[in-house]
mmCIF file of C-alpha atoms in Angstrom:
data_model
loop_
_atom_site.group_PDB
_atom_site.id
_atom_site.type_symbol
_atom_site.label_atom_id
_atom_site.label_comp_id
_atom_site.label_asym_id
_atom_site.label_seq_id
_atom_site.Cartn_x
_atom_site.Cartn_y
_atom_site.Cartn_z
ATOM 1 C CA LEU A 1 193.944 -2.113 27.179
ATOM 2 C CA ASP A 2 195.879 0.301 25.346
ATOM 3 C CA SER A 3 198.672 -0.121 27.268
ATOM 4 C CA ASN A 4 201.719 -1.134 27.178
ATOM 5 C CA PHE A 5 202.689 -4.425 28.024
ATOM 6 C CA VAL A 6 205.429 -5.463 30.427
ATOM 7 C CA GLU A 7 205.871 -9.154 31.450
ATOM 8 C CA ILE A 8 208.478 -10.001 34.444
ATOM 9 C CA ASN A 9 209.090 -12.962 36.495
ATOM 10 C CA ALA A 10 209.666 -12.082 40.398
ATOM 11 C CA SER A 11 212.152 -14.723 40.814
ATOM 12 C CA VAL A 12 214.967 -12.899 38.223
ATOM 13 C CA THR A 13 213.767 -9.615 38.550
ATOM 14 C CA GLY A 14 215.408 -7.862 41.370
ATOM 15 C CA THR A 15 214.342 -4.300 42.804
ATOM 16 C CA LYS A 16 217.030 -2.433 40.147
ATOM 17 C CA GLU A 17 215.724 -4.322 37.213
ATOM 18 C CA LEU A 18 211.720 -3.213 38.892
ATOM 19 C CA LYS A 19 213.081 0.964 39.322
ATOM 20 C CA THR A 20 214.176 1.079 35.639
ATOM 21 C CA ILE A 21 210.250 -0.381 33.934
ATOM 22 C CA LEU A 22 208.280 1.566 37.007
ATOM 23 C CA GLN A 23 210.566 4.628 35.695
ATOM 24 C CA ASN A 24 210.236 3.737 31.569
ATOM 25 C CA ALA A 25 206.115 3.817 32.653
ATOM 26 C CA SER A 26 206.483 7.327 34.036
ATOM 27 C CA ASP A 27 208.159 8.535 31.341
ATOM 28 C CA ARG A 28 205.359 6.736 28.814
ATOM 29 C CA PHE A 29 202.306 7.909 31.160
ATOM 30 C CA TYR A 30 203.329 11.560 31.360
ATOM 31 C CA GLY A 31 205.303 12.150 28.686
ATOM 32 C CA LEU A 32 204.012 12.654 24.575
ATOM 33 C CA MET A 33 202.330 8.684 24.782
ATOM 34 C CA LYS A 34 199.872 9.267 27.731
ATOM 35 C CA GLU A 35 200.215 5.904 27.986
ATOM 36 C CA THR A 36 200.245 3.487 30.959
ATOM 37 C CA THR A 37 201.552 0.468 31.468
ATOM 38 C CA CYS A 38 200.166 -3.005 32.070
ATOM 39 C CA LEU A 39 202.756 -4.966 34.430
ATOM 40 C CA TYR A 40 202.455 -8.429 34.682
ATOM 41 C CA VAL A 41 204.499 -10.303 37.651
ATOM 42 C CA ASP A 42 204.006 -13.908 37.455
ATOM 43 C CA GLU A 43 205.768 -15.563 41.124
ATOM 44 C CA VAL A 44 204.645 -12.078 42.808
ATOM 45 C CA HIS A 45 205.373 -13.826 46.325
ATOM 46 C CA ARG A 46 209.026 -14.218 45.822
ATOM 47 C CA TRP A 47 209.671 -10.308 46.199
ATOM 48 C CA ASN A 48 209.668 -9.424 49.571
ATOM 49 C CA LYS A 49 207.757 -6.268 51.253
ATOM 50 C CA LEU A 50 210.153 -3.715 50.120
ATOM 51 C CA GLN A 51 209.965 -4.600 46.460
ATOM 52 C CA GLN A 52 206.366 -4.969 46.992
ATOM 53 C CA ASP A 53 205.791 -1.936 48.395
ATOM 54 C CA SER A 54 207.802 -0.318 45.347
ATOM 55 C CA LEU A 55 204.726 -0.910 43.327
ATOM 56 C CA LEU A 56 202.157 0.656 45.524
ATOM 57 C CA LYS A 57 202.725 4.518 44.093
ATOM 58 C CA ALA A 58 202.434 3.811 39.945
ATOM 59 C CA ILE A 59 199.501 1.910 40.927
ATOM 60 C CA GLU A 60 198.112 4.515 42.787
ATOM 61 C CA GLU A 61 199.083 7.093 40.286
ATOM 62 C CA GLY A 62 197.613 4.920 37.549
ATOM 63 C CA ILE A 63 200.413 4.441 35.752
ATOM 64 C CA ILE A 64 200.867 0.986 35.957
ATOM 65 C CA LYS A 65 197.719 -1.747 35.936
ATOM 66 C CA PHE A 66 198.753 -4.564 38.062
ATOM 67 C CA ILE A 67 198.795 -8.248 37.632
ATOM 68 C CA GLY A 68 200.066 -10.565 39.911
ATOM 69 C CA SER A 69 200.474 -14.470 39.362
ATOM 70 C CA THR A 70 201.125 -16.372 42.265
ATOM 71 C CA THR A 71 201.053 -20.197 43.592
ATOM 72 C CA GLU A 72 200.493 -18.938 47.288
ATOM 73 C CA ASN A 73 197.681 -17.972 48.585
ATOM 74 C CA PRO A 74 197.578 -14.207 48.340
ATOM 75 C CA TYR A 75 196.533 -13.165 51.053
ATOM 76 C CA PHE A 76 200.049 -14.692 53.060
ATOM 77 C CA SER A 77 202.057 -14.046 50.044
ATOM 78 C CA VAL A 78 200.896 -10.721 49.039
ATOM 79 C CA ASN A 79 201.342 -7.727 50.882
ATOM 80 C CA ASN A 80 197.822 -6.278 52.637
ATOM 81 C CA ALA A 81 198.451 -2.482 50.849
ATOM 82 C CA ILE A 82 198.569 -4.313 47.411
ATOM 83 C CA LEU A 83 195.516 -6.603 47.870
ATOM 84 C CA SER A 84 193.676 -3.541 49.179
ATOM 85 C CA ARG A 85 194.582 -1.676 45.745
ATOM 86 C CA VAL A 86 193.365 -5.137 43.477
ATOM 87 C CA ARG A 87 190.403 -4.726 42.176
ATOM 88 C CA ASN A 88 190.001 -8.505 41.590
ATOM 89 C CA ILE A 89 191.364 -11.771 42.824
ATOM 90 C CA TYR A 90 190.726 -14.682 40.807
ATOM 91 C CA GLU A 91 191.641 -18.211 42.433
ATOM 92 C CA PHE A 92 191.946 -21.067 39.430
ATOM 93 C CA LYS A 93 190.804 -24.508 40.911
ATOM 94 C CA ARG A 94 192.452 -27.825 40.485
ATOM 95 C CA LEU A 95 190.783 -30.155 37.822
ATOM 96 C CA SER A 96 189.107 -32.905 38.416
ATOM 97 C CA PRO A 97 190.411 -35.998 37.192
ATOM 98 C CA ASN A 98 188.086 -36.214 34.523
ATOM 99 C CA ASP A 99 189.726 -32.842 32.757
ATOM 100 C CA ILE A 100 192.993 -34.062 33.164
ATOM 101 C CA MET A 101 191.624 -37.375 31.583
ATOM 102 C CA VAL A 102 190.195 -35.512 28.535
ATOM 103 C CA LEU A 103 193.435 -34.084 28.007
ATOM 104 C CA LEU A 104 195.724 -36.534 28.649
ATOM 105 C CA LYS A 105 193.374 -38.470 25.500
ATOM 106 C CA ARG A 106 193.636 -35.697 23.674
ATOM 107 C CA THR A 107 197.638 -35.427 23.557
ATOM 108 C CA LEU A 108 198.399 -38.942 22.988
ATOM 109 C CA GLU A 109 195.324 -38.810 20.068
ATOM 110 C CA ASP A 110 196.385 -35.560 18.635
ATOM 111 C CA THR A 111 198.372 -35.663 15.191
ATOM 112 C CA ASP A 112 199.231 -32.081 15.087
ATOM 113 C CA LYS A 113 199.811 -31.167 18.388
ATOM 114 C CA GLY A 114 200.103 -34.045 20.289
ATOM 115 C CA PHE A 115 201.890 -37.948 20.451
ATOM 116 C CA GLY A 116 199.065 -38.903 17.556
ATOM 117 C CA ALA A 117 201.525 -39.489 15.273
ATOM 118 C CA LEU A 118 202.872 -41.974 16.819
ATOM 119 C CA GLN A 119 199.965 -44.402 17.754
ATOM 120 C CA ILE A 120 200.543 -45.420 20.911
ATOM 121 C CA SER A 121 198.264 -47.763 22.689
ATOM 122 C CA TYR A 122 197.692 -47.244 26.513
ATOM 123 C CA ASP A 123 195.533 -48.749 29.147
ATOM 124 C CA GLU A 124 192.186 -46.474 30.160
ATOM 125 C CA ASN A 125 192.670 -47.704 33.946
ATOM 126 C CA ALA A 126 196.437 -46.065 33.711
ATOM 127 C CA LEU A 127 195.300 -42.891 32.412
ATOM 128 C CA ARG A 128 192.568 -42.893 35.254
ATOM 129 C CA THR A 129 195.947 -43.165 37.751
ATOM 130 C CA LEU A 130 197.767 -40.670 36.279
ATOM 131 C CA ALA A 131 195.364 -38.639 36.208
ATOM 132 C CA GLU A 132 194.301 -39.038 40.108
ATOM 133 C CA MET A 133 197.482 -38.935 40.980
ATOM 134 C CA SER A 134 198.915 -35.943 39.320
ATOM 135 C CA GLY A 135 196.794 -33.372 42.243
ATOM 136 C CA GLY A 136 194.527 -31.452 39.723
ATOM 137 C CA ASP A 137 197.787 -29.652 37.617
ATOM 138 C CA CYS A 138 197.527 -31.010 34.682
ATOM 139 C CA ARG A 139 200.765 -29.800 33.977
ATOM 140 C CA VAL A 140 202.128 -32.433 35.792
ATOM 141 C CA ALA A 141 200.011 -35.068 34.341
ATOM 142 C CA LEU A 142 201.504 -33.736 31.031
ATOM 143 C CA ASP A 143 204.632 -33.964 31.917
ATOM 144 C CA THR A 144 204.722 -37.591 33.450
ATOM 145 C CA LEU A 145 202.939 -38.214 30.571
ATOM 146 C CA GLY A 146 206.177 -37.257 28.015
ATOM 147 C CA PHE A 147 208.474 -38.502 30.448
ATOM 148 C CA ILE A 148 206.895 -41.841 29.685
ATOM 149 C CA VAL A 149 206.544 -41.156 26.187
ATOM 150 C CA ASP A 150 209.990 -40.370 25.399
ATOM 151 C CA ASN A 151 211.346 -44.208 27.883
ATOM 152 C CA LEU A 152 208.353 -46.176 26.036
ATOM 153 C CA SER A 153 210.276 -48.631 23.947
ATOM 154 C CA GLU A 154 208.324 -49.292 20.463
ATOM 155 C CA GLY A 155 205.442 -52.087 20.413
ATOM 156 C CA SER A 156 205.139 -51.388 24.467
ATOM 157 C CA THR A 157 201.350 -50.228 26.012
ATOM 158 C CA LEU A 158 201.349 -47.510 28.373
ATOM 159 C CA ASP A 159 199.731 -49.855 31.430
ATOM 160 C CA SER A 160 199.752 -49.146 34.742
ATOM 161 C CA GLU A 161 203.265 -50.574 35.761
ATOM 162 C CA ILE A 162 204.547 -47.844 33.496
ATOM 163 C CA VAL A 163 202.877 -45.389 35.305
ATOM 164 C CA ALA A 164 203.001 -46.456 38.657
ATOM 165 C CA GLU A 165 207.424 -46.449 37.959
ATOM 166 C CA ALA A 166 207.223 -43.327 36.239
ATOM 167 C CA MET A 167 205.624 -41.503 39.186
ATOM 168 C CA GLN A 168 208.107 -43.205 41.345
ATOM 169 C CA ARG A 169 210.926 -41.257 39.782
ATOM 170 C CA GLN A 170 209.117 -38.296 39.941
ATOM 171 C CA THR A 171 207.145 -38.377 42.959
ATOM 172 C CA THR A 172 209.171 -35.358 45.028
ATOM 173 C CA PHE A 173 206.797 -33.379 41.938
ATOM 174 C CA TYR A 174 203.542 -33.770 43.007
ATOM 175 C CA ASP A 175 201.708 -32.067 45.826
ATOM 176 C CA LYS A 176 204.586 -29.150 45.487
ATOM 177 C CA GLU A 177 201.436 -26.590 44.682
ATOM 178 C CA GLU A 178 199.414 -27.645 47.343
ATOM 179 C CA ASP A 179 198.516 -24.776 49.377
ATOM 180 C CA LYS A 180 200.503 -25.824 53.028
ATOM 181 C CA TYR A 181 197.834 -23.313 54.941
ATOM 182 C CA ASN A 182 195.145 -25.877 53.681
ATOM 183 C CA LEU A 183 196.838 -29.125 54.659
ATOM 184 C CA LEU A 184 198.469 -26.810 58.217
ATOM 185 C CA SER A 185 194.757 -25.837 58.726
ATOM 186 C CA ALA A 186 193.546 -29.544 58.149
ATOM 187 C CA LEU A 187 196.511 -31.075 60.522
ATOM 188 C CA GLN A 188 195.464 -28.744 63.680
ATOM 189 C CA LYS A 189 191.484 -29.519 62.666
ATOM 190 C CA SER A 190 192.641 -33.206 62.696
ATOM 191 C CA VAL A 191 194.066 -32.814 65.923
ATOM 192 C CA ARG A 192 191.544 -31.220 67.299
ATOM 193 C CA GLY A 193 189.041 -33.827 66.623
ATOM 194 C CA SER A 194 191.019 -36.451 68.140
ATOM 195 C CA ASP A 195 192.188 -37.787 64.969
ATOM 196 C CA PRO A 196 195.222 -39.137 65.394
ATOM 197 C CA ASP A 197 195.144 -41.055 61.928
ATOM 198 C CA ALA A 198 193.968 -37.743 60.175
ATOM 199 C CA ALA A 199 196.771 -35.784 61.631
ATOM 200 C CA VAL A 200 199.401 -38.026 60.776
ATOM 201 C CA HIS A 201 197.959 -38.171 56.594
ATOM 202 C CA TYR A 202 197.756 -34.187 57.052
ATOM 203 C CA LEU A 203 201.426 -34.206 58.552
ATOM 204 C CA ALA A 204 202.314 -36.615 55.861
ATOM 205 C CA ARG A 205 200.951 -34.880 53.004
ATOM 206 C CA LEU A 206 202.800 -31.698 54.317
ATOM 207 C CA LEU A 207 205.848 -33.261 54.395
ATOM 208 C CA HIS A 208 206.167 -34.498 51.305
ATOM 209 C CA GLY A 209 205.153 -31.762 49.715
ATOM 210 C CA GLY A 210 208.434 -29.915 51.023
ATOM 211 C CA ALA A 211 206.936 -28.370 53.944
ATOM 212 C CA ASP A 212 209.255 -27.021 56.603
ATOM 213 C CA VAL A 213 210.156 -28.121 60.055
ATOM 214 C CA VAL A 214 210.124 -24.785 61.741
ATOM 215 C CA MET A 215 206.838 -24.153 59.641
ATOM 216 C CA ILE A 216 205.132 -27.555 61.427
ATOM 217 C CA GLY A 217 206.943 -26.980 64.201
ATOM 218 C CA ARG A 218 205.520 -23.878 65.287
ATOM 219 C CA ARG A 219 202.044 -24.606 64.427
ATOM 220 C CA LEU A 220 201.983 -28.020 66.863
ATOM 221 C CA LEU A 221 203.406 -25.737 69.474
ATOM 222 C CA VAL A 222 200.092 -23.989 69.109
ATOM 223 C CA MET A 223 198.178 -26.762 69.183
ATOM 224 C CA ALA A 224 199.414 -27.881 72.458
ATOM 225 C CA SER A 225 198.500 -24.303 74.365
ATOM 226 C CA GLU A 226 195.297 -23.158 72.090
ATOM 227 C CA ASP A 227 193.387 -26.880 71.808
ATOM 228 C CA VAL A 228 194.959 -28.698 74.593
ATOM 229 C CA GLY A 229 195.646 -27.018 77.407
ATOM 230 C CA MET A 230 195.300 -27.534 80.835
ATOM 231 C CA ALA A 231 193.645 -30.571 79.941
ATOM 232 C CA TYR A 232 197.442 -32.193 79.081
ATOM 233 C CA PRO A 233 200.000 -29.416 80.807
ATOM 234 C CA SER A 234 202.734 -31.339 80.062
ATOM 235 C CA ALA A 235 201.958 -31.409 76.309
ATOM 236 C CA ILE A 236 203.537 -28.356 75.517
ATOM 237 C CA SER A 237 206.962 -29.797 76.795
ATOM 238 C CA VAL A 238 206.713 -32.825 74.819
ATOM 239 C CA VAL A 239 206.109 -31.095 71.323
ATOM 240 C CA THR A 240 208.855 -28.548 71.961
ATOM 241 C CA ALA A 241 210.999 -31.403 73.041
ATOM 242 C CA CYS A 242 209.717 -33.139 69.482
ATOM 243 C CA VAL A 243 210.446 -29.776 67.441
ATOM 244 C CA GLN A 244 213.784 -29.484 69.254
ATOM 245 C CA ALA A 245 214.550 -32.462 68.554
ATOM 246 C CA ALA A 246 213.340 -32.481 64.790
ATOM 247 C CA GLN A 247 215.072 -29.066 63.950
ATOM 248 C CA MET A 248 218.477 -30.609 65.502
ATOM 249 C CA VAL A 249 218.596 -33.953 63.264
ATOM 250 C CA GLY A 250 216.928 -32.458 60.163
ATOM 251 C CA LEU A 251 214.760 -34.454 57.620
ATOM 252 C CA PRO A 252 214.354 -37.584 56.979
ATOM 253 C CA GLU A 253 214.708 -38.467 59.810
ATOM 254 C CA ALA A 254 213.268 -35.539 61.767
ATOM 255 C CA ARG A 255 209.547 -36.566 60.550
ATOM 256 C CA ILE A 256 209.768 -39.243 63.152
ATOM 257 C CA ASN A 257 210.147 -36.805 66.347
ATOM 258 C CA LEU A 258 207.325 -34.720 64.559
ATOM 259 C CA ALA A 259 204.995 -37.646 64.427
ATOM 260 C CA GLN A 260 205.422 -38.515 67.439
ATOM 261 C CA ALA A 261 203.853 -34.700 68.429
ATOM 262 C CA VAL A 262 201.269 -35.028 66.795
ATOM 263 C CA VAL A 263 199.979 -38.560 67.758
ATOM 264 C CA LEU A 264 200.144 -37.225 71.061
ATOM 265 C CA LEU A 265 198.471 -34.144 70.975
ATOM 266 C CA ALA A 266 195.662 -35.801 68.635
ATOM 267 C CA SER A 267 195.327 -38.688 71.132
ATOM 268 C CA CYS A 268 195.187 -36.653 74.134
ATOM 269 C CA PRO A 269 192.346 -34.993 76.444
ATOM 270 C CA LYS A 270 191.382 -31.803 75.091
ATOM 271 C CA SER A 271 190.787 -28.333 75.979
ATOM 272 C CA ASN A 272 190.950 -23.955 74.726
ATOM 273 C CA ALA A 273 189.539 -22.907 78.196
ATOM 274 C CA SER A 274 192.678 -21.157 78.601
ATOM 275 C CA TYR A 275 192.803 -19.445 75.160
ATOM 276 C CA MET A 276 189.056 -18.701 75.672
ATOM 277 C CA ALA A 277 189.201 -17.320 79.091
ATOM 278 C CA LEU A 278 192.736 -15.032 76.867
ATOM 279 C CA GLU A 279 190.046 -13.852 74.234
ATOM 280 C CA GLN A 280 187.444 -13.088 76.773
ATOM 281 C CA ALA A 281 189.391 -11.401 78.550
ATOM 282 C CA SER A 282 190.898 -8.780 75.515
ATOM 283 C CA ALA A 283 187.303 -8.233 74.274
ATOM 284 C CA ASP A 284 186.355 -6.668 77.522
ATOM 285 C CA LEU A 285 189.477 -5.033 76.856
ATOM 286 C CA LYS A 286 187.949 -3.681 73.286
ATOM 287 C CA GLY A 287 184.679 -3.640 74.471
ATOM 288 C CA ARG A 288 184.599 -1.736 77.951
ATOM 289 C CA LYS A 289 186.238 0.463 79.972
ATOM 290 C CA ILE A 290 188.044 -0.880 82.793
ATOM 291 C CA GLU A 291 188.888 0.589 86.238
ATOM 292 C CA ASP A 292 192.661 0.556 87.304
ATOM 293 C CA VAL A 293 194.529 -2.390 89.123
ATOM 294 C CA PRO A 294 193.933 -2.188 92.794
ATOM 295 C CA ALA A 295 196.127 0.146 94.697
ATOM 296 C CA HIS A 296 197.059 -2.707 96.668
ATOM 297 C CA LEU A 297 198.284 -4.749 94.013
ATOM 298 C CA LYS A 298 200.827 -2.058 92.489
ATOM 299 C CA ASP A 299 204.709 -1.958 92.835
ATOM 300 C CA SER A 300 205.515 -0.601 95.979
ATOM 301 C CA HIS A 301 209.932 -1.131 95.022
ATOM 302 C CA TYR A 302 210.734 2.549 95.087
ATOM 303 C CA SER A 303 210.539 5.342 97.729
ATOM 304 C CA GLY A 304 207.499 7.707 98.185
ATOM 305 C CA ALA A 305 205.177 4.453 97.325
ATOM 306 C CA ALA A 306 203.607 3.887 100.634
ATOM 307 C CA LYS A 307 203.093 7.441 100.454
ATOM 308 C CA LEU A 308 200.831 7.060 97.308
ATOM 309 C CA GLY A 309 199.261 4.289 98.603
ATOM 310 C CA ARG A 310 200.609 1.833 96.338
ATOM 311 C CA GLY A 311 200.581 -1.856 97.819
ATOM 312 C CA LEU A 312 199.342 -1.527 101.031
ATOM 313 C CA ASP A 313 197.247 -3.669 102.732
ATOM 314 C CA TYR A 314 198.511 -6.330 100.405
ATOM 315 C CA LYS A 315 198.097 -9.764 101.361
ATOM 316 C CA TYR A 316 200.993 -12.708 100.713
ATOM 317 C CA PRO A 317 199.658 -16.175 100.340
ATOM 318 C CA HIS A 318 202.589 -17.549 101.171
ATOM 319 C CA ALA A 319 202.454 -16.010 104.379
ATOM 320 C CA TYR A 320 198.686 -17.562 105.050
ATOM 321 C CA GLY A 321 199.928 -21.080 103.742
ATOM 322 C CA GLY A 322 199.554 -20.800 99.779
ATOM 323 C CA TYR A 323 196.098 -18.983 99.620
ATOM 324 C CA VAL A 324 193.776 -16.301 101.382
ATOM 325 C CA THR A 325 191.159 -14.433 100.289
ATOM 326 C CA GLN A 326 192.035 -11.183 98.418
ATOM 327 C CA GLN A 327 190.907 -9.036 95.618
ATOM 328 C CA TYR A 328 192.684 -9.064 91.972
ATOM 329 C CA LEU A 329 190.935 -7.921 89.909
ATOM 330 C CA PRO A 330 189.926 -4.367 89.120
ATOM 331 C CA ASP A 331 186.628 -3.288 91.109
ATOM 332 C CA ASP A 332 184.517 -2.815 88.417
ATOM 333 C CA LEU A 333 185.225 -6.847 87.307
ATOM 334 C CA TYR A 334 185.332 -7.695 90.744
ATOM 335 C CA GLN A 335 182.049 -6.360 91.902
ATOM 336 C CA GLU A 336 180.183 -8.103 88.812
ATOM 337 C CA GLY A 337 182.303 -11.455 89.574
ATOM 338 C CA VAL A 338 183.636 -11.630 86.027
ATOM 339 C CA LYS A 339 185.038 -14.815 85.368
ATOM 340 C CA TYR A 340 186.589 -15.553 82.413
ATOM 341 C CA TYR A 341 188.579 -19.292 82.946
ATOM 342 C CA HIS A 342 186.228 -21.651 82.749
ATOM 343 C CA PRO A 343 187.491 -25.277 83.251
ATOM 344 C CA THR A 344 186.592 -28.120 81.640
ATOM 345 C CA GLU A 345 186.263 -31.787 83.153
ATOM 346 C CA ASN A 346 188.901 -32.848 80.450
ATOM 347 C CA GLY A 347 191.747 -34.805 81.640
ATOM 348 C CA SER A 348 194.565 -32.850 84.037
ATOM 349 C CA GLU A 349 191.895 -29.618 83.836
ATOM 350 C CA ALA A 350 189.581 -31.348 86.150
ATOM 351 C CA SER A 351 191.423 -31.851 88.801
ATOM 352 C CA PHE A 352 192.769 -28.349 88.582
ATOM 353 C CA LYS A 353 188.735 -26.986 88.443
ATOM 354 C CA LYS A 354 188.345 -29.016 91.892
ATOM 355 C CA TYR A 355 190.873 -26.886 93.549
ATOM 356 C CA LEU A 356 189.717 -23.570 92.310
ATOM 357 C CA GLU A 357 186.120 -24.556 93.355
ATOM 358 C CA GLU A 358 187.417 -25.328 96.539
ATOM 359 C CA LEU A 359 189.200 -21.653 97.027
ATOM 360 C CA GLU A 360 186.131 -20.513 95.777
ATOM 361 C CA ARG A 361 184.036 -21.743 98.614
ATOM 362 C CA ILE A 362 186.760 -20.680 100.788
ATOM 363 C CA ASP A 363 186.023 -17.379 99.488
ATOM 364 C CA GLU A 364 182.222 -17.447 100.063
ATOM 365 C CA ARG A 365 182.952 -18.841 103.906
ATOM 366 C CA ASN A 366 185.369 -15.546 104.813
ATOM 367 C CA LYS A 367 182.896 -13.134 103.381
ATOM 368 C CA LYS A 368 179.875 -14.223 105.430
ATOM 369 C CA GLY A 369 181.922 -14.891 108.247
#
């Protein structure tokens, strides 16, 4: 690339060091050398927004060629301003168990760089177990294999029992790199699909991978309204209580509270009608011109409101027994008969649907009468 190469790790490089690197790069670029700097930032997700943004000017001016690596999803962990200036994003896929098997065998048999000189005997099924439990990460497989070899007594065979023991000792190391956003997505879709078994499975994987209780709790609260909604309105209350309890007691007991919330959400009736109502209303606001709030609904709690016609002719529903026929939507939407909320027949929402349909019949009779 005809560039000066600088490699740093975001976990140990602060703003002060970064400024020095960028200044040196600028001096090279604008000085006699006329040379760009290829800056490789490992674990770039560990920088905050301000630190990441400090690269923008240098990237735009061509002072640096930026390469960043991260174990997180860059669309969540790297600023959009940086992503928009990056030419390519490459995703390194998990290796298949077969690929890892090749690496493990090569390591055991290679006399130059591996353990071949030790002439270790091994069981094929034991290696297969190690490959499958490594989560697609050859570093996990090789680290575990090294751990086993270091503790393998002379004349022993590397078998499934030894692998199982090694994996237990290092169990907290596994799935750390698994994309938590994929697991959260799978959790929500399993809840939405009313599959409590799958939902609990993904909850367990999140907890096993070290996911934050608060992060899981936030997603559960969203599910309670987005996917369950009016079909079981109490879900949000129960889930809120479970999430708060989880935060109070902390891990490991917090997982019990979270499991209750997940099973409840997956097992109860579902409706996204309230969420869809909001989405449709928002789409109207973005896609068309809508008239003003009707005058009788405007605030009238100030002097001069009556002179402006605010709040006049408003009918107080409680004075009519709880309901009275009255226009609430803006004039154009009201004339079109626009409806955003379409209740389902699921769970408790069926009773709300019945009630609203009765109110519509009352309105129709009043219009005719």
